[in-house]
mmCIF file of C-alpha atoms and ligand atoms in Angstrom:
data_model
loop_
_atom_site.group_PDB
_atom_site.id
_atom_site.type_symbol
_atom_site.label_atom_id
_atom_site.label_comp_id
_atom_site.label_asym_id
_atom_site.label_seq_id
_atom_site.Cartn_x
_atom_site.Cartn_y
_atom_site.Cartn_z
ATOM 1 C CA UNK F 1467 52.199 123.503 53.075
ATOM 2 C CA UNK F 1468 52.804 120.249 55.254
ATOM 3 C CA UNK F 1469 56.572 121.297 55.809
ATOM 4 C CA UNK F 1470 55.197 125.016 56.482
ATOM 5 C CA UNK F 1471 52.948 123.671 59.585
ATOM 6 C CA UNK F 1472 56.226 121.615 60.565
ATOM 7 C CA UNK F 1473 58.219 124.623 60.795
ATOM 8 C CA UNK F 1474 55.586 126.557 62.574
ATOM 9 C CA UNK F 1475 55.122 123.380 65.089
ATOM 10 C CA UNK F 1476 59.009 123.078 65.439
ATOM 11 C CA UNK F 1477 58.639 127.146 66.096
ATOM 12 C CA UNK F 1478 55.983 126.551 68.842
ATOM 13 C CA UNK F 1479 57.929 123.865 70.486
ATOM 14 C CA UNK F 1480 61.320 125.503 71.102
ATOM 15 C CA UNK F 1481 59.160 128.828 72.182
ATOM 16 C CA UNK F 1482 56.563 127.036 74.529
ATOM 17 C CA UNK F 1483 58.261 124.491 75.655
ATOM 18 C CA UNK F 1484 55.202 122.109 74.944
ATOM 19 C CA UNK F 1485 54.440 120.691 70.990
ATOM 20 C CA UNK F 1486 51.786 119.205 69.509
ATOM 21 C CA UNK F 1487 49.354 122.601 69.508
ATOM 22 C CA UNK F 1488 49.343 126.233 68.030
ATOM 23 C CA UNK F 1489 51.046 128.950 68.769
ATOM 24 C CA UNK F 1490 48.950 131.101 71.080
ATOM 25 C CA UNK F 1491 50.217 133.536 73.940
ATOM 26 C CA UNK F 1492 49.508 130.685 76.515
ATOM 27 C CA UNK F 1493 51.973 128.622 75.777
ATOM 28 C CA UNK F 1494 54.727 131.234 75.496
ATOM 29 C CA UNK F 1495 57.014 130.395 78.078
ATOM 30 C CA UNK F 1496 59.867 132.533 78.650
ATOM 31 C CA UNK F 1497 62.118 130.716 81.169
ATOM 32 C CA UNK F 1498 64.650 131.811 84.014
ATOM 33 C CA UNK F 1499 67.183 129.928 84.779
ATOM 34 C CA UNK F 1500 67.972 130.057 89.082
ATOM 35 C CA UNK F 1501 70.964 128.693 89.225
ATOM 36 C CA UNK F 1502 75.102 129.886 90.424
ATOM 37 C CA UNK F 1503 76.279 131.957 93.024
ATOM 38 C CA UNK F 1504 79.903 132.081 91.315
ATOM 39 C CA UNK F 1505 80.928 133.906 94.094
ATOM 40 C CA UNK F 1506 80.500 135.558 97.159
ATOM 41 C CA UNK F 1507 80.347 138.962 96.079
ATOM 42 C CA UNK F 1508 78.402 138.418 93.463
ATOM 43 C CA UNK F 1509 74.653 137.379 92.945
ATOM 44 C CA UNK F 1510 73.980 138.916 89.520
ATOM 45 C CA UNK F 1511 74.085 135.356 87.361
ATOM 46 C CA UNK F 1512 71.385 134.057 89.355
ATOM 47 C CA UNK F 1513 68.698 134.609 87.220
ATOM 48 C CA UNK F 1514 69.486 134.103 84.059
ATOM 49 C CA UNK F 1515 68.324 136.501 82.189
ATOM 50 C CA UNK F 1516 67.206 139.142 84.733
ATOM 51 C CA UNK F 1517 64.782 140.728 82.865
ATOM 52 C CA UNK F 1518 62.115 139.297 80.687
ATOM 53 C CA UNK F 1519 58.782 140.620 79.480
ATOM 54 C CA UNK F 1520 55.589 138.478 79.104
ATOM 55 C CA UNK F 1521 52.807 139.201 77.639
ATOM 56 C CA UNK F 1522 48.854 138.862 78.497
ATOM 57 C CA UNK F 1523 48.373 134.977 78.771
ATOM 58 C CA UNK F 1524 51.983 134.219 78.716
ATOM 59 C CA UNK F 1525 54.169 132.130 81.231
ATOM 60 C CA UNK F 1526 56.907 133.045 83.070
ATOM 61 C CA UNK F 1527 58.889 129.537 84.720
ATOM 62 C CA UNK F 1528 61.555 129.666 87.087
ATOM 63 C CA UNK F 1529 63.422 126.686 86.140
ATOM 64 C CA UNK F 1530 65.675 125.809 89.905
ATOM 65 C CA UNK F 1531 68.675 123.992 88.520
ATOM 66 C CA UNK F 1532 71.781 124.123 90.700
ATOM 67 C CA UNK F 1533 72.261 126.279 94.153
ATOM 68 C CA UNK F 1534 70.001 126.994 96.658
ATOM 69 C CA UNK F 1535 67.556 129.747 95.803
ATOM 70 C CA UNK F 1536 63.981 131.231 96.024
ATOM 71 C CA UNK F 1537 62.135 133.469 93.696
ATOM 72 C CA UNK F 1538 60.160 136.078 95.442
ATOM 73 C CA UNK F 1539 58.384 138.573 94.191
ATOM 74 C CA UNK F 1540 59.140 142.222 96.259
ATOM 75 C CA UNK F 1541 58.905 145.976 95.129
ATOM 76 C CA UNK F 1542 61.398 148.368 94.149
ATOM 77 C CA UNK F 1543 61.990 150.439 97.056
ATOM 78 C CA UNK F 1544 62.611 147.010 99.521
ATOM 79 C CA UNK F 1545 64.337 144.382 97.162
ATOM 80 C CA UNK F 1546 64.708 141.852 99.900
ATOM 81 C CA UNK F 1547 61.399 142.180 101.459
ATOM 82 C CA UNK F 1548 58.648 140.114 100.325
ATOM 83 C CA UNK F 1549 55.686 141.982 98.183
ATOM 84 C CA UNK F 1550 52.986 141.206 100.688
ATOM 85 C CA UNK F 1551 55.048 141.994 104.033
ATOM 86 C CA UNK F 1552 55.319 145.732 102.306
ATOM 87 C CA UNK F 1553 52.030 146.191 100.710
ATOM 88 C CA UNK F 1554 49.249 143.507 102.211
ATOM 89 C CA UNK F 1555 46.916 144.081 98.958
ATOM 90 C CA UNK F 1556 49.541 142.058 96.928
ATOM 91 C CA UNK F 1557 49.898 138.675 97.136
ATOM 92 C CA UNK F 1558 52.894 138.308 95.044
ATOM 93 C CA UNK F 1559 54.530 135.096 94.039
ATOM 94 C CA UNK F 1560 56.910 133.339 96.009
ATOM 95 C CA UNK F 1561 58.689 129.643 95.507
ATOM 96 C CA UNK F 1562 60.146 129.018 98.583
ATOM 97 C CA UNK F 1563 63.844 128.103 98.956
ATOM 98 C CA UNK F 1564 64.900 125.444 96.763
ATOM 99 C CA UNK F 1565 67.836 123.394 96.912
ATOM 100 C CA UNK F 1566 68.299 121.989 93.547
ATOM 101 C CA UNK F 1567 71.754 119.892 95.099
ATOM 102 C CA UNK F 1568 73.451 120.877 91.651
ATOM 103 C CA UNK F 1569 71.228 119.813 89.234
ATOM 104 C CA UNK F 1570 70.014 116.687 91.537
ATOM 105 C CA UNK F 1571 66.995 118.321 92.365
ATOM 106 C CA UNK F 1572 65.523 120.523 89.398
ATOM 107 C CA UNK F 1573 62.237 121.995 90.405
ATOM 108 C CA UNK F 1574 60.243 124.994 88.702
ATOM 109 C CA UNK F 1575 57.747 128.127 89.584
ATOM 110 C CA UNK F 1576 55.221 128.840 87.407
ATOM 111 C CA UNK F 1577 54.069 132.436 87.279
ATOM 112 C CA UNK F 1578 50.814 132.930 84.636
ATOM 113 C CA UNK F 1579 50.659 136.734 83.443
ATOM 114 C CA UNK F 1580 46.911 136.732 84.293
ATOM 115 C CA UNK F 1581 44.197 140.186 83.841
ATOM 116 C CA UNK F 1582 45.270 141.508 87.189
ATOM 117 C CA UNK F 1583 49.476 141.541 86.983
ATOM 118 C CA UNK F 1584 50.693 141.599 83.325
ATOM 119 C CA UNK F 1585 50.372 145.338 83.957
ATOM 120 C CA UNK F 1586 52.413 145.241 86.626
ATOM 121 C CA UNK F 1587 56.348 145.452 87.181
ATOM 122 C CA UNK F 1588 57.075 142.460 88.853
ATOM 123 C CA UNK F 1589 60.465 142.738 90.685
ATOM 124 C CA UNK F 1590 62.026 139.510 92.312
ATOM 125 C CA UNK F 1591 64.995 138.537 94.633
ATOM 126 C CA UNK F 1592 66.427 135.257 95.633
ATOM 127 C CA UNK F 1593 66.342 135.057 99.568
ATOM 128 C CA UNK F 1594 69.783 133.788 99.573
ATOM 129 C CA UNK F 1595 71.643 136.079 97.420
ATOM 130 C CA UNK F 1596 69.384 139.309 97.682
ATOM 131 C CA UNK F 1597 72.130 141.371 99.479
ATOM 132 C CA UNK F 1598 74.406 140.372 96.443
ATOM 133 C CA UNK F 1599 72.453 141.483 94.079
ATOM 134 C CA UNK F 1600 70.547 138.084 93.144
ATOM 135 C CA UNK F 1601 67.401 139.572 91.768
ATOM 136 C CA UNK F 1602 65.351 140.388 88.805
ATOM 137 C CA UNK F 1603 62.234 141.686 87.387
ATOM 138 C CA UNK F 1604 59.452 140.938 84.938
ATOM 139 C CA UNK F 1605 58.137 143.729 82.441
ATOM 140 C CA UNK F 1606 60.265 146.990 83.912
ATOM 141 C CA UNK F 1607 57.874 148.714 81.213
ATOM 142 C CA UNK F 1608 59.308 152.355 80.463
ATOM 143 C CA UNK F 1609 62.307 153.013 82.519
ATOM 144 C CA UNK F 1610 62.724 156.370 81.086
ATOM 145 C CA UNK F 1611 59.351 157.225 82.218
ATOM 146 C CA UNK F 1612 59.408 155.311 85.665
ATOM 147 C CA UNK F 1613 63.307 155.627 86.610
ATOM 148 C CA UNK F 1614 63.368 152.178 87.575
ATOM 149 C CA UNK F 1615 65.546 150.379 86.113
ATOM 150 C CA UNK F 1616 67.196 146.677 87.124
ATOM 151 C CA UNK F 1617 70.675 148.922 88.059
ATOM 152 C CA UNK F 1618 68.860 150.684 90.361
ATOM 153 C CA UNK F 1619 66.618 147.709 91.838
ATOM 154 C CA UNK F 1620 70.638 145.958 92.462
ATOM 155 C CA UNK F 1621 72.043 148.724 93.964
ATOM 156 C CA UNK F 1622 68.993 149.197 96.650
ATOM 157 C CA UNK F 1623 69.485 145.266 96.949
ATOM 158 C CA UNK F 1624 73.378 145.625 97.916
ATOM 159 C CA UNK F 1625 72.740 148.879 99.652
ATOM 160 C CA UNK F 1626 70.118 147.337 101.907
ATOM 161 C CA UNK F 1627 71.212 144.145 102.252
ATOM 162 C CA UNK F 1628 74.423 143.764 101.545
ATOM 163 C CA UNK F 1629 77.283 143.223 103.782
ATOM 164 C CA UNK F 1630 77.809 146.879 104.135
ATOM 165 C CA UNK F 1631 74.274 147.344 104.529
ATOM 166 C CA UNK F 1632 74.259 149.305 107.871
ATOM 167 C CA UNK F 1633 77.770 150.956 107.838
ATOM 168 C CA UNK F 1634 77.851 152.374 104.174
ATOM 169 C CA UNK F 1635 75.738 155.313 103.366
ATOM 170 C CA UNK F 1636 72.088 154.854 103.057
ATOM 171 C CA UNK F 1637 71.735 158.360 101.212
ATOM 172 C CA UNK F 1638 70.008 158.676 97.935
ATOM 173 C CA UNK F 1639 72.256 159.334 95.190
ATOM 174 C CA UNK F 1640 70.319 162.014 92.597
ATOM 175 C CA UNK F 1641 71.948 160.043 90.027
ATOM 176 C CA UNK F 1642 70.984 156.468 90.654
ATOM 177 C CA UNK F 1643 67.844 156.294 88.343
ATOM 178 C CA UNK F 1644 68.675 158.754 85.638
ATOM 179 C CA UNK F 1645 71.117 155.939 84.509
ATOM 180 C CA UNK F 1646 68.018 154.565 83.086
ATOM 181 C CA UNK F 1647 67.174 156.761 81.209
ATOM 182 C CA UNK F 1648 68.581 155.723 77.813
ATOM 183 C CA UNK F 1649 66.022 152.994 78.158
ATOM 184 C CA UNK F 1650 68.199 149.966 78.584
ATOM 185 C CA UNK F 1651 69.343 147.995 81.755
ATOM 186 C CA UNK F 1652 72.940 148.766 81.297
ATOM 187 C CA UNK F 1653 74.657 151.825 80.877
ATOM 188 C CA UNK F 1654 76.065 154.125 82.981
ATOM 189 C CA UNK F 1655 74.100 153.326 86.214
ATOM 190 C CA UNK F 1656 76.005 149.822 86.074
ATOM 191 C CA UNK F 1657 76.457 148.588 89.677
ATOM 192 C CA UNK F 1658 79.596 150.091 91.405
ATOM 193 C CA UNK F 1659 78.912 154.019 90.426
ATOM 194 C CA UNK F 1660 76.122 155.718 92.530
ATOM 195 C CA UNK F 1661 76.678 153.132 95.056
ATOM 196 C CA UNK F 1662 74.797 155.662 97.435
ATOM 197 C CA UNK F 1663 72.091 153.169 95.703
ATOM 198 C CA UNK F 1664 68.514 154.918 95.745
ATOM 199 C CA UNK F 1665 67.205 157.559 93.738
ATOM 200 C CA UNK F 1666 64.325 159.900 93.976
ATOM 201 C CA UNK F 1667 61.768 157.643 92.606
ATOM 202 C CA UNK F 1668 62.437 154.908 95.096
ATOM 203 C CA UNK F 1669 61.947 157.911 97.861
ATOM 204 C CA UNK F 1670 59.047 158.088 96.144
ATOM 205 C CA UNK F 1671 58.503 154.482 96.444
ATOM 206 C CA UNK F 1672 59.661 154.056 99.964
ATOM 207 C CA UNK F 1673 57.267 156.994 101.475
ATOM 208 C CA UNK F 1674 54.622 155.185 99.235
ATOM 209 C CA UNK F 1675 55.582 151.861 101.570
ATOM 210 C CA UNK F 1676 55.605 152.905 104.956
ATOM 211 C CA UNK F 1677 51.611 153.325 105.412
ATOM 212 C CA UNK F 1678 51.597 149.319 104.719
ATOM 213 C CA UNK F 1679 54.502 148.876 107.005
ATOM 214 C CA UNK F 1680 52.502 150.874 109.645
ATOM 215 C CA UNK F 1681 49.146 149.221 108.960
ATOM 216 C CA UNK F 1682 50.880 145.746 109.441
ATOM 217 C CA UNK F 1683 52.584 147.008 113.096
ATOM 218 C CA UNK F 1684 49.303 147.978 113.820
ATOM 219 C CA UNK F 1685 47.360 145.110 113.071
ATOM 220 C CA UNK F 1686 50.240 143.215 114.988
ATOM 221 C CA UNK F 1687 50.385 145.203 118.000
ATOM 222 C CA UNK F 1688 46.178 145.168 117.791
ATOM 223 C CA UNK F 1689 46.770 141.387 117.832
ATOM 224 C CA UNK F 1690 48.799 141.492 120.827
ATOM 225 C CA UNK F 1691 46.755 144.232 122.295
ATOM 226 C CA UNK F 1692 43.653 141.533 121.859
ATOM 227 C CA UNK F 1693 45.733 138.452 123.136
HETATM 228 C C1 NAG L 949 78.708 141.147 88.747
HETATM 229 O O1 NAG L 949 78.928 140.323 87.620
HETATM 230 C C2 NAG L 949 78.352 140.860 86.439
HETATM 231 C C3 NAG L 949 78.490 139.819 85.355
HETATM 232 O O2 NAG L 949 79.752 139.252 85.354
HETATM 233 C C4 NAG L 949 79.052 142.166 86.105
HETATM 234 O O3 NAG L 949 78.491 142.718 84.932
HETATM 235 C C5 NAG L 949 78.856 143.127 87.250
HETATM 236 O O4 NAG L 949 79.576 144.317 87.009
HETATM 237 C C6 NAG L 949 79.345 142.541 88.559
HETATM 238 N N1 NAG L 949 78.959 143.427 89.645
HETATM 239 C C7 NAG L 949 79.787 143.712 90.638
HETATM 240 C C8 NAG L 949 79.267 144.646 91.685
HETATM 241 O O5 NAG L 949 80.912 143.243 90.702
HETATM 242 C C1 NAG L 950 65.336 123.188 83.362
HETATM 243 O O1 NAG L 950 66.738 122.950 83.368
HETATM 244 C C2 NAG L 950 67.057 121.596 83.108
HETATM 245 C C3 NAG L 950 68.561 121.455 83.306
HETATM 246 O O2 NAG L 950 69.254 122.341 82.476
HETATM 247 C C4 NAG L 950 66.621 121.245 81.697
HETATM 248 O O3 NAG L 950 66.897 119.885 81.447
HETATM 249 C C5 NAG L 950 65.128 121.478 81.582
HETATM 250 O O4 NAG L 950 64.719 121.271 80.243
HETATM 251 C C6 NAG L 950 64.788 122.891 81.986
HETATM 252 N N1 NAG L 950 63.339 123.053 81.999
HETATM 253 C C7 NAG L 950 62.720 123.942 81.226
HETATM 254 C C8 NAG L 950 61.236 123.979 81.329
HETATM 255 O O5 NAG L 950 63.324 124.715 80.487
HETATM 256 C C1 NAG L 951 69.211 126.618 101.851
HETATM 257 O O1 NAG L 951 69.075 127.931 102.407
HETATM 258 C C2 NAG L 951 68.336 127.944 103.616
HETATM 259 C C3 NAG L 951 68.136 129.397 104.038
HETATM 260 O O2 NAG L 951 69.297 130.143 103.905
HETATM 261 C C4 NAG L 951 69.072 127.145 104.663
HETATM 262 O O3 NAG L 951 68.332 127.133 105.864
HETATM 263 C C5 NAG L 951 69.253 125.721 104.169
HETATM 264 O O4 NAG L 951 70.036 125.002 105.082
HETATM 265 C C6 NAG L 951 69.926 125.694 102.811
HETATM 266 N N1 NAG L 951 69.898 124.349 102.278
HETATM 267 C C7 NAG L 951 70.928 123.814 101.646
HETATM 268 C C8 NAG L 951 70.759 122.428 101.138
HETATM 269 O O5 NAG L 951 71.971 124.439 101.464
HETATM 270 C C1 NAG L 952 78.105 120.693 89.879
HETATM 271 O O1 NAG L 952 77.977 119.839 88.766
HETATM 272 C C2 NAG L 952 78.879 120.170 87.729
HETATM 273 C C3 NAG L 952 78.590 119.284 86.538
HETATM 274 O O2 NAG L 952 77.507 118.458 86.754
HETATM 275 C C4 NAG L 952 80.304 119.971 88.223
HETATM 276 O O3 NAG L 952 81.201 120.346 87.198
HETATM 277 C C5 NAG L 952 80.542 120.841 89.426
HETATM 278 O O4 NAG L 952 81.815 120.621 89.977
HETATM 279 C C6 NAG L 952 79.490 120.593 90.486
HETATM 280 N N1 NAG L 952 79.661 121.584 91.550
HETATM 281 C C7 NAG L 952 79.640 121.229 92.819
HETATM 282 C C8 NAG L 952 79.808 122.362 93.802
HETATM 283 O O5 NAG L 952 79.449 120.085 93.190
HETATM 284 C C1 NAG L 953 47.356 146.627 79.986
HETATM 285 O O1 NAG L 953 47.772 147.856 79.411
HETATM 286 C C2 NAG L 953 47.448 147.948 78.023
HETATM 287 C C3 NAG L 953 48.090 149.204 77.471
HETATM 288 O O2 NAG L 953 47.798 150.302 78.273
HETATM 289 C C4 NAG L 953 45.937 147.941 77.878
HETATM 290 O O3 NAG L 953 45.581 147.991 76.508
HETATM 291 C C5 NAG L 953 45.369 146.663 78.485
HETATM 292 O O4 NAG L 953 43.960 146.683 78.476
HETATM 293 C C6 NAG L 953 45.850 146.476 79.900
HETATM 294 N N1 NAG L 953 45.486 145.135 80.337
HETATM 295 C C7 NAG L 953 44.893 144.901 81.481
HETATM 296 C C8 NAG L 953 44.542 143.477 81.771
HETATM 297 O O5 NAG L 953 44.656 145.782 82.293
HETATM 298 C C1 NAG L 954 66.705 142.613 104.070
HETATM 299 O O1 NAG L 954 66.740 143.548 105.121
HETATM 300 C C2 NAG L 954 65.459 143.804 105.702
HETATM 301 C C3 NAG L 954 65.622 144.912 106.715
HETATM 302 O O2 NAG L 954 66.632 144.608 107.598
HETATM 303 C C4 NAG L 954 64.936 142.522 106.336
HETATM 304 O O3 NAG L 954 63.638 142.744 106.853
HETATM 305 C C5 NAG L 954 64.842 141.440 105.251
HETATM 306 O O4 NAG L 954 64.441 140.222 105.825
HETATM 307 C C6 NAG L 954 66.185 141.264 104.564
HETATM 308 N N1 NAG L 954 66.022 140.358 103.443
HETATM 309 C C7 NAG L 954 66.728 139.258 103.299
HETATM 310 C C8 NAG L 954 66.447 138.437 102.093
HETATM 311 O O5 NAG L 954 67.594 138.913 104.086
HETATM 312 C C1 NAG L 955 61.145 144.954 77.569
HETATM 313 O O1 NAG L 955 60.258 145.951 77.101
HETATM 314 C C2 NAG L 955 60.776 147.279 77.196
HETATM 315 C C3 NAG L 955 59.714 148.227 76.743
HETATM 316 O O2 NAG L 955 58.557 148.050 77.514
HETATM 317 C C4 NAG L 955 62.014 147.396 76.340
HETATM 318 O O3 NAG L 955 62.578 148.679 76.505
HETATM 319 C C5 NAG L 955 63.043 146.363 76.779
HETATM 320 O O4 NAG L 955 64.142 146.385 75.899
HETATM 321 C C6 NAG L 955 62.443 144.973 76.789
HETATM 322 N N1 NAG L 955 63.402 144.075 77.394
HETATM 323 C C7 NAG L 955 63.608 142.846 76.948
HETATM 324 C C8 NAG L 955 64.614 142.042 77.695
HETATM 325 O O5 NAG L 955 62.998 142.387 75.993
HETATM 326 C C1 NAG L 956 58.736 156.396 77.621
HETATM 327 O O1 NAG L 956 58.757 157.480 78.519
HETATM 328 C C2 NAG L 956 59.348 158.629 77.959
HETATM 329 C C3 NAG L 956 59.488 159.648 79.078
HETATM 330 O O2 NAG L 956 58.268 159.820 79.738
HETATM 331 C C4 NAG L 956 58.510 159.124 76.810
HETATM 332 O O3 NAG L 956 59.114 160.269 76.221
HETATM 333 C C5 NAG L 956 58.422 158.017 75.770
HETATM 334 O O4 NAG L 956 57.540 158.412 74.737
HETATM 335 C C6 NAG L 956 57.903 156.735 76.400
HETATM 336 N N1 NAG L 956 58.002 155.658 75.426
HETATM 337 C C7 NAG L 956 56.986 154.876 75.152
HETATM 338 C C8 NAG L 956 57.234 153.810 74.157
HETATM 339 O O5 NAG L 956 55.892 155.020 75.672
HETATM 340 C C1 NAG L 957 49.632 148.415 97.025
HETATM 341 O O1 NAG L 957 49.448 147.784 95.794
HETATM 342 C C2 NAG L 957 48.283 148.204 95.093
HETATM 343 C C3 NAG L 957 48.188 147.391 93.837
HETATM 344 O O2 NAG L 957 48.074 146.041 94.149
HETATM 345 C C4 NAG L 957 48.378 149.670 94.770
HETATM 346 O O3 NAG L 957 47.206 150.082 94.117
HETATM 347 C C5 NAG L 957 48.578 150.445 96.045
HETATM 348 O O4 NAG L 957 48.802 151.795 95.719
HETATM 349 C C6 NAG L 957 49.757 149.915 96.825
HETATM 350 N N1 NAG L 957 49.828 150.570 98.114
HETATM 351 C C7 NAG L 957 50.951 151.110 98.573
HETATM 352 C C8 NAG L 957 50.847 151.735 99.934
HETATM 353 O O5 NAG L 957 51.987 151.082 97.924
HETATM 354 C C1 NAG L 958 74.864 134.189 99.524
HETATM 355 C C2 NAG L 958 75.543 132.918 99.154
HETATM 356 O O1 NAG L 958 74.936 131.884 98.970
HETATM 357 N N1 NAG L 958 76.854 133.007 99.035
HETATM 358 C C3 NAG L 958 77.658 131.859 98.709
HETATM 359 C C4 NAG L 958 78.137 131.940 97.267
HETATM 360 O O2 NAG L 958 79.139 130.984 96.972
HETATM 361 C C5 NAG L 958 80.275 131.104 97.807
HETATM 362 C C6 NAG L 958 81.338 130.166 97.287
HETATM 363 O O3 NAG L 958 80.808 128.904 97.035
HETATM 364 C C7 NAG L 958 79.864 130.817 99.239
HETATM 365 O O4 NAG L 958 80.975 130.921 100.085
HETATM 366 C C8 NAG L 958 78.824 131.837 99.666
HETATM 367 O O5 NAG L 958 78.335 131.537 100.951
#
């Protein structure tokens, strides 16, 4: 019995993070490592993993241990573009950039999966590496019903703001999301095929964008208009 509640402790510890209480969904914490930038061409080991799911109550922690990244919450269509700057009703989470000087200066994000966003899929980029594909995403949910899958979220990364971001072709490729739809991240959507990038449920997603886009132009230009 006594050894029983040990093991269940020992459980809760290397789960939560934190000992000494129960189990309960609050002190899941699934962490995310931030970290690398191995190369130039290359932002995909950033997060580490890329995709996690949390539950109701549960705790998602960006742990910033070597590099110099952010962790910013965005939508699918505009990987590189922060949440709120493409729909103003989201507030989204954002860290900041932060230089962890190789492991000298280990900080962490906290993101609680509270009432109003555990239904949600959260997709994330790192400021610094976006265009690289240094990005991620919390509870994708059903790709093979949405289409959205972490391939495709990379590929509209690199294909808007990458290096070849305004020469290469910014056409959607009618094959982009159906990669996803044997339900897993990887497959044959895999970055490098259907580098057109986009597919026709980020159109979907990008129509669904501009209104905000708009609305925030024209609450700048009715800023200016009233300075
Ligand atoms: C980036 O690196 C990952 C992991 O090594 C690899 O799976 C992926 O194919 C690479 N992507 C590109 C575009 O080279
Ligand atoms: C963050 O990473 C550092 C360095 O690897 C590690 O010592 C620390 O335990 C990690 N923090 C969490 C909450 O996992
Ligand atoms: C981190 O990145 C930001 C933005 O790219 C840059 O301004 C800053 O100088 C960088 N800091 C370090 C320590 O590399
Ligand atoms: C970062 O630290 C690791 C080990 O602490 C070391 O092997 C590596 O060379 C360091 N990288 C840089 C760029 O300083
Ligand atoms: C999230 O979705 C599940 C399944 O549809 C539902 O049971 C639950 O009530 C939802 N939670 C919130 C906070 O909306
Ligand atoms: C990505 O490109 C868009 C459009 O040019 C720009 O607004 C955004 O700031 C860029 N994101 C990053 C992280 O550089
Ligand atoms: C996350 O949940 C989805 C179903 O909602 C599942 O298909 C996927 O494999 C899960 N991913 C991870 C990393 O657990
Ligand atoms: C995921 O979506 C597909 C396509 O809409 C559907 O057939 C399947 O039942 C869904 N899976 C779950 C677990 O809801
Ligand atoms: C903005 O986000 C809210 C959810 O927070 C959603 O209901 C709404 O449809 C979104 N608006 C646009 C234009 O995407
Ligand atoms: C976007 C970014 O930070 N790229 C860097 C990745 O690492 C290489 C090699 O250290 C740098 O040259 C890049 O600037």
């Amino acid at each position: 019995m006594f050894s029983a509640l040990l093991a269940v402790s020992a459980l809760a510890a290397s789960v939560a993070a934190q000992s000494h209480t129960s189990l309960s969904p609050a002190q899941i914490t699934h962490v995310i490592t931030v970290a690398n930038n191995a190369s130039a061409t290359n932002g995909s080991n950033v997060f580490t993993p890329q995709v996690v799911n949390a539950s109701l109550g549960e705790t998602v922690l960006f742990n910033f241990t070597q590099g110099n990244h952010s962790a910013t919450q965005s939508e699918f269509a505009t990987p590189c573009i922060p949440a709120h700057d493409t729909n103003i009703t989201v507030n989204g989470f954002d860290s900041g950039i932060r230089p962890a000087g190789n492991g000298t200066a280990i900080t962490q994000l906290v993101v609680i999966m509270n009432p109003d966003i555990v239904n949600t899929t959260l997709w994330f980029y790192d400021v610094n590496t976006c265009g690289i594909g240094g990005v991620g995403v919390i509870n994708p949910g059903n790709v093979s019903a949405t289409l959205q899958t972490i391939d495709g979220f990379t590929r509209n990364a690199e294909r808007l703001n990458g290096t070849g971001a305004s020469s290469s072709s910014a056409a959607p490729s009618s094959t982009g999301g159906s990669s996803g739809s044997s339900g897993t991240s990887s497959g044959g959507g895999s970055s490098g095929s259907g580098s057109g990038g986009s597919d026709n449920t980020s159109a979907a997603a990008a129509m669904r964008v501009v209104p905000a886009a708009v609305l925030v132009l024209a609450l700048i230009a009715g800023g200016a208009l009233i300075v």
